[in-house]
C-alpha positions in Angstrom: -36.7 29.7 21.6 -35.5 27.1 19.6 -35.4 26.2 15.5 -37.1 23.3 13.8 -34.0 22.3 12.4 -36.1 20.8 9.4 -37.5 23.9 8.4 -33.9 25.6 8.8 -32.8 23.0 6.0 -34.9 25.4 3.6 -32.3 28.0 3.8 -29.5 25.8 2.1 -32.7 24.7 0.0 -32.8 28.3 -1.1 -29.3 29.4 -1.5 -28.4 26.2 -3.7 -31.4 27.5 -5.9 -30.3 30.9 -6.3 -26.6 30.2 -6.7 -27.5 26.9 -9.6 -29.8 30.3 -11.4 -27.0 31.7 -11.3 -28.1 35.1 -9.3 -25.2 34.5 -6.4 -21.8 33.4 -6.9 -21.6 31.6 -3.3 -22.3 32.1 0.1 -21.4 31.2 3.9 -23.6 31.7 6.5 -24.8 30.9 10.0 -27.7 31.3 12.4 -27.9 30.7 16.4 -29.1 31.5 19.8 -26.9 33.2 22.3 -23.1 31.6 22.2 -25.2 28.3 20.1 -24.3 28.1 16.1 -27.5 25.8 15.5 -26.7 26.0 11.7 -23.9 26.5 9.2 -23.1 25.7 5.8 -21.5 27.6 2.7 -22.8 26.9 -1.1 -21.7 27.8 -4.4 -18.3 28.8 -5.1 -15.7 31.7 -3.9 -14.6 31.8 -7.7 -16.7 31.0 -10.5 -14.9 32.5 -14.1 -13.8 30.8 -17.3 -10.7 28.9 -16.5 -11.2 29.3 -12.3 -13.4 28.0 -10.3 -13.0 27.3 -6.7 -16.1 25.7 -4.5 -16.7 27.9 -1.3 -15.3 26.7 2.0 -16.0 27.5 5.4 -13.0 28.5 6.1 -13.0 30.9 3.1 -12.4 34.6 3.6 -14.6 37.5 2.6 -14.1 41.0 1.7 -16.8 42.8 4.4 -16.4 46.3 2.5 -18.8 48.3 4.9 -18.4 45.8 7.7 -15.7 47.1 8.4 -17.7 49.9 10.0 -18.9 47.9 12.6 -16.3 44.9 13.5 -13.7 47.5 13.4 -14.3 50.9 13.9 -17.3 50.9 15.9 -15.7 48.3 18.5 -12.7 50.6 18.6 -14.4 53.9 19.2 -16.6 52.0 22.0 -13.8 50.9 23.7 -12.0 54.1 24.3 -15.4 55.5 24.8 -15.1 52.7 28.1 -11.8 53.7 29.1 -12.5 57.6 29.2 -10.9 59.1 26.7 -13.7 60.2 24.5 -17.0 60.7 25.1 -20.2 60.5 22.6 -20.8 64.6 22.1 -17.6 65.0 21.8 -16.5 67.4 18.9 -14.6 65.9 15.8 -11.7 68.5 16.4 -11.2 67.9 19.3 -8.9 65.0 17.6 -8.7 66.6 14.4 -8.0 70.0 15.0 -7.9 70.5 10.9 -12.1 69.4 11.3 -13.2 72.0 14.2 -13.3 74.7 11.9 -16.6 76.6 10.7 -20.0 74.8 10.7 -17.5 71.2 10.4 -16.9 72.9 14.7 -20.6 71.1 15.7 -20.0 67.7 14.4 -19.5 64.8 17.2 -18.8 61.6 17.7 -22.2 60.8 17.7 -23.3 62.7 14.8 -20.1 60.5 13.0 -21.8 56.9 14.2 -25.1 57.6 13.8 -24.6 58.9 10.4 -26.3 62.6 11.2 -23.5 64.7 10.5 -24.6 66.3 7.4 -21.8 65.3 5.5 -22.2 63.3 1.8 -22.7 59.5 1.6 -18.7 59.6 -0.2 -17.4 60.8 -3.0 -14.7 59.2 -5.4 -11.8 60.6 -4.3 -9.8 58.1 -6.1 -10.1 59.5 -9.3 -8.2 63.1 -8.3 -6.2 61.5 -5.2 -3.3 58.9 -5.2 -2.3 58.4 -1.7 -3.8 57.7 1.8 -2.5 61.4 2.4 -4.1 62.9 -0.4 -7.1 61.1 0.1 -7.5 62.4 3.7 -6.9 66.1 3.2 -9.8 65.9 0.8 -12.0 64.4 3.5 -10.6 66.8 6.0 -11.4 69.8 3.7 -15.3 68.5 3.7 -17.8 70.3 4.9 -21.7 69.5 5.9 -24.1 69.9 3.2 -26.7 70.3 6.3 -26.7 71.3 9.8 -25.8 68.1 11.8 -28.6 66.0 13.3 -31.1 67.4 10.4 -31.0 63.9 8.7 -30.0 60.7 8.3 -27.9 60.6 5.5 -24.9 57.1 5.2 -21.8 58.5 4.9 -18.1 56.9 4.3 -16.6 59.5 5.3 -17.8 60.2 8.8 -16.8 56.6 9.3 -12.9 57.4 8.1 -12.9 60.7 9.9 -13.7 58.0 13.0 -10.5 56.0 12.4 -8.4 59.0 12.3 -9.7 59.7 15.6 -8.9 56.3 17.0 -5.2 57.3 15.4 -5.3 60.7 16.8 -6.1 59.4 20.7 -3.9 56.2 20.8 -1.3 56.9 18.2 -2.5 53.7 16.5 -3.5 53.4 12.7 -7.6 51.7 12.8 -5.9 48.3 11.3 -3.5 47.6 14.2 -5.6 49.3 16.8 -8.5 46.5 15.9 -6.3 43.8 15.7 -4.6 44.2 18.8 -7.8 45.5 21.2 -10.6 44.3 19.3 -9.6 40.7 16.9 -7.0 39.0 19.3 -8.6 39.3 22.8 -12.0 37.3 20.6 -9.9 35.2 18.8 -10.7 36.3 15.3 -7.3 35.0 14.5 -8.1 35.2 10.5 -9.4 38.5 10.9 -6.7 41.5 9.0 -6.9 44.6 6.7 -4.0 43.6 3.4 -4.5 39.8 3.9 -0.5 38.3 3.1 -0.4 37.4 -1.0 -0.2 33.4 0.8 -3.8 33.9 1.7 -5.5 34.3 -1.8 -6.1 31.4 -2.5 -8.1 31.4 0.7 -10.3 34.2 -0.4 -13.4 35.0 -2.2 -13.0 36.8 -5.5 -15.1 39.8 -6.3 -15.3 42.0 -8.9 -13.7 41.6 -12.8 -12.0 44.9 -13.3 -11.3 46.0 -17.0 -7.8 47.1 -16.0 -6.8 44.5 -13.5 -9.0 41.4 -13.8 -10.8 39.8 -10.5 -10.0 41.0 -7.0 -8.8 37.9 -5.0 -7.4 39.5 -2.0 -7.1 43.2 -2.7 -10.0 45.5 -1.2 -13.2 46.0 -4.0 -13.5 49.8 -2.7 -11.9 52.3 -4.6 -11.3 55.1 -1.9 -10.1 51.7 0.6 -7.5 50.8 -2.1 -6.2 53.9 -2.5 -5.5 54.8 0.8 -3.9 51.3 1.4 -6.2 49.0 2.3 -6.9 50.3 5.6 -9.8 52.3 6.2 -12.3 53.0 9.0 -15.4 52.2 6.9 -14.0 49.1 4.2 -10.8 47.1 3.8 -11.2 43.9 6.6 -11.4 41.2 5.3 -12.4 38.1 8.1 -14.0 34.2 7.2 -17.5 33.1 8.8 -16.4 31.6 12.0 -14.7 34.6 12.6 -17.7 36.6 12.4 -19.9 34.6 14.2 -17.5 35.8 16.7 -17.9 38.3 17.1 -21.4 38.6 16.7 -21.4 36.5 19.9 -19.1 39.0 21.8 -22.7 41.7 21.1 -24.7 38.9 22.9 -22.3 37.7 26.0 -23.0 38.7 29.6 -19.6 40.0 29.8 -15.8 39.7 27.1 -12.8 41.4 27.0 -13.4 44.0 24.5 -16.4 45.7 25.0 -18.5 46.7 28.4 -22.2 45.7 29.1 -22.3 49.3 29.4 -21.1 51.1 26.2 -23.1 47.7 24.4 -26.3 48.5 25.6 -25.7 52.1 24.7 -24.8 51.8 21.0 -27.9 49.6 20.5 -30.8 52.8 21.0 -31.7 53.9 18.2 -31.0 57.6 18.9 -32.6 59.5 15.4 -36.2 58.1 15.9 -37.0 62.0 15.5 -35.1 62.1 12.1 -35.9 60.1 8.8 -34.1 56.7 10.1 -33.4 54.6 12.4 -30.0 54.3 13.7 -28.3 53.3 17.1 -24.6 53.5 17.2 -22.9 51.8 13.7 -25.8 49.5 13.8 -29.2 49.9 11.5 -32.2 49.3 13.4 -35.3 47.9 12.4 -37.7 50.2 10.4 -35.1 51.8 8.6 -34.9 52.3 4.9 -31.7 50.4 5.2 -32.9 47.3 7.1 -31.9 44.1 5.4 -33.9 41.7 7.9 -37.2 41.3 6.5 -40.0 41.2 7.8 -40.7 38.6 10.9 -37.3 39.5 13.0 -38.0 41.2 16.2 -38.1 45.4 16.6 -35.3 45.2 18.8 -33.1 43.8 15.7 -30.0 45.7 14.5 -27.9 44.8 11.9 -25.5 46.0 8.8 -24.5 45.1 5.1 -21.6 45.4 2.9 -21.3 46.6 -0.1 -19.8 43.0 -1.7 -22.8 41.0 -0.1 -22.2 40.5 3.4 -24.5 40.9 6.0 -25.0 40.8 10.1 -27.8 40.4 11.6 -29.0 39.9 15.9 -31.2 41.1 18.6 -29.9 41.5 22.1 -32.9 40.9 23.1 -33.8 37.1 22.2 -29.9 36.9 21.4 -31.4 35.7 17.9 -28.5 36.1 15.3 -27.1 35.7 11.4 -24.3 36.1 9.4 -24.3 36.0 5.7 -21.1 36.4 3.7 -21.6 36.4 0.0 -19.2 37.4 -2.9 -22.2 38.8 -4.7 -20.1 41.3 -6.6 -18.4 38.6 -8.6 -20.7 38.5 -10.3 -20.4 42.5 -11.0 -22.0 45.1 -9.1 -25.1 45.7 -11.2 -26.1 42.7 -10.1 -28.7 43.1 -7.5 -30.7 40.4 -6.0 -28.5 40.2 -3.0 -31.2 43.9 -1.5 -33.8 40.9 -1.9 -32.5 38.2 -1.0 -30.8 39.6 2.5 -34.9 39.8 3.3 -36.2 36.0 2.2 -33.3 35.0 3.3 -34.3 36.5 7.1 -37.2 35.5 6.4 -37.1 32.5 6.4 -34.4 32.0 9.7 -37.6 33.0 11.1 -39.9 31.0 10.0 -38.0 28.1 11.1 -37.7 29.3 15.0 -39.9 27.3 17.2 -41.1 27.8 21.2 -41.6 32.3 20.6 -42.1 33.8 24.0 -44.8 35.6 24.2 
């Protein structure tokens, strides 16, 4: 399998057209096969508003939003499984006793990873809480709306709890654990929670808020912001090169972070008997939230982030893509990114040649 590079140029033309039509502020993106980066480019603006215009660059850092789930929390949990410290079917109450009573006692690590815990998708905790401790207290008081493993309901709450499991088991908060055990070993030098102000000029702007203006370097997600910028569901910032390194880890034979066995286990679909298709953390092809268009292999998995970010890869063919945008810079009601992602992935797949039968 290889790429027709001339056809990949259509991807550049398409995204440049979206920028020129003011449907997209900007993007940094890359596609490849295994360890090879076949094509990467940037288009548009890291910030584009009256009085402030910054072009997108290859080293621009993005608010990853929900890619935090699969870039920080998921590999941290999988590493604890690799280390024999936790198991998929361990109840969450084993690590967080406050979450072990009543209906919640049946919720396991696997349920949270596959979004089958029965917990609601999320709540606006920031409207009543003013600190990390207050948000966590509200979450620990939650109860499932339906019994575990009866529905797939994508839940921020589940990944906030998983980050607390990491902290309970290791004694390290998710930001420190992931930095020490995931990002540093993979050479992801610019991936971080709570980037320092001196790096704000390198960070893509997100949404403009009436009270504080445009967010640059401050996490967009309101619950994560109330938690001090560090959470299992959102809060991570990273540039394109670091996200490429992260995806390539999933496709490598050996790496310093996760065993081949745990990666293989993570990429199975665990919910084909329910109303969605979910691996551990990842979205499988055919799920309602699958963003990879019409042409990618059936074994593809991926994930998206509310700010306009997305990852996808196929563990069989080793095909992968990273698409980082600051779509919410033009407002959270700008929904063009939903259709755009599928069109981008169709363009990538259409450029493939020498496909195996």
